[in-house]
Amino acid sequence: MEVKVFFLDFFEVKQEMLEKYAAFDISLINDIPLFIDPFLLFNSKKKIIKNNMKAF
């Protein structure tokens, strides 16, 4: 049995997608010191983020 530890493996995302969106492959079983400021999301210029933030 293989344990899928990282985001890419668990969600079966290709490495190229991470590079395209300047994202990174995080561990799903460890805590990481990452904070995403919600105000940056609300003020994003990207349509996909703005449209999804309207739900909140």
PDB file of C-alpha atoms in Angstrom, residues 27-53:
ATOM      1  CA  SER A  27       2.970  17.673   2.312  1.00  0.00           C
ATOM      2  CA  LEU A  28      -0.549  16.721   3.366  1.00  0.00           C
ATOM      3  CA  ILE A  29       0.515  14.983   6.573  1.00  0.00           C
ATOM      4  CA  ASN A  30       2.729  17.670   8.130  1.00  0.00           C
ATOM      5  CA  ASP A  31       1.963  21.121   9.428  1.00  0.00           C
ATOM      6  CA  ILE A  32       3.726  23.888   7.563  1.00  0.00           C
ATOM      7  CA  PRO A  33       4.218  27.520   8.606  1.00  0.00           C
ATOM      8  CA  LEU A  34       2.212  28.952   5.712  1.00  0.00           C
ATOM      9  CA  PHE A  35      -0.250  31.801   6.046  1.00  0.00           C
ATOM     10  CA  ILE A  36      -2.368  33.089   3.183  1.00  0.00           C
ATOM     11  CA  ASP A  37      -3.636  36.579   3.826  1.00  0.00           C
ATOM     12  CA  PRO A  38      -7.366  36.539   2.970  1.00  0.00           C
ATOM     13  CA  PHE A  39      -7.280  40.213   2.009  1.00  0.00           C
ATOM     14  CA  LEU A  40      -4.857  39.379  -0.789  1.00  0.00           C
ATOM     15  CA  LEU A  41      -7.425  36.931  -2.123  1.00  0.00           C
ATOM     16  CA  PHE A  42     -10.264  39.470  -1.957  1.00  0.00           C
ATOM     17  CA  ASN A  43      -8.150  42.032  -3.813  1.00  0.00           C
ATOM     18  CA  SER A  44      -6.827  39.639  -6.454  1.00  0.00           C
ATOM     19  CA  LYS A  45      -6.889  40.744 -10.087  1.00  0.00           C
ATOM     20  CA  LYS A  46      -7.438  37.162 -11.288  1.00  0.00           C
ATOM     21  CA  LYS A  47     -11.036  36.440 -12.294  1.00  0.00           C
ATOM     22  CA  ILE A  48     -11.025  32.852 -11.074  1.00  0.00           C
ATOM     23  CA  ILE A  49     -10.082  33.923  -7.553  1.00  0.00           C
ATOM     24  CA  LYS A  50     -12.482  36.883  -7.471  1.00  0.00           C
ATOM     25  CA  ASN A  51     -15.381  34.723  -8.656  1.00  0.00           C
ATOM     26  CA  ASN A  52     -14.698  32.055  -6.064  1.00  0.00           C
ATOM     27  CA  MET A  53     -14.329  34.589  -3.257  1.00  0.00           C
TER      28      MET A  53
END
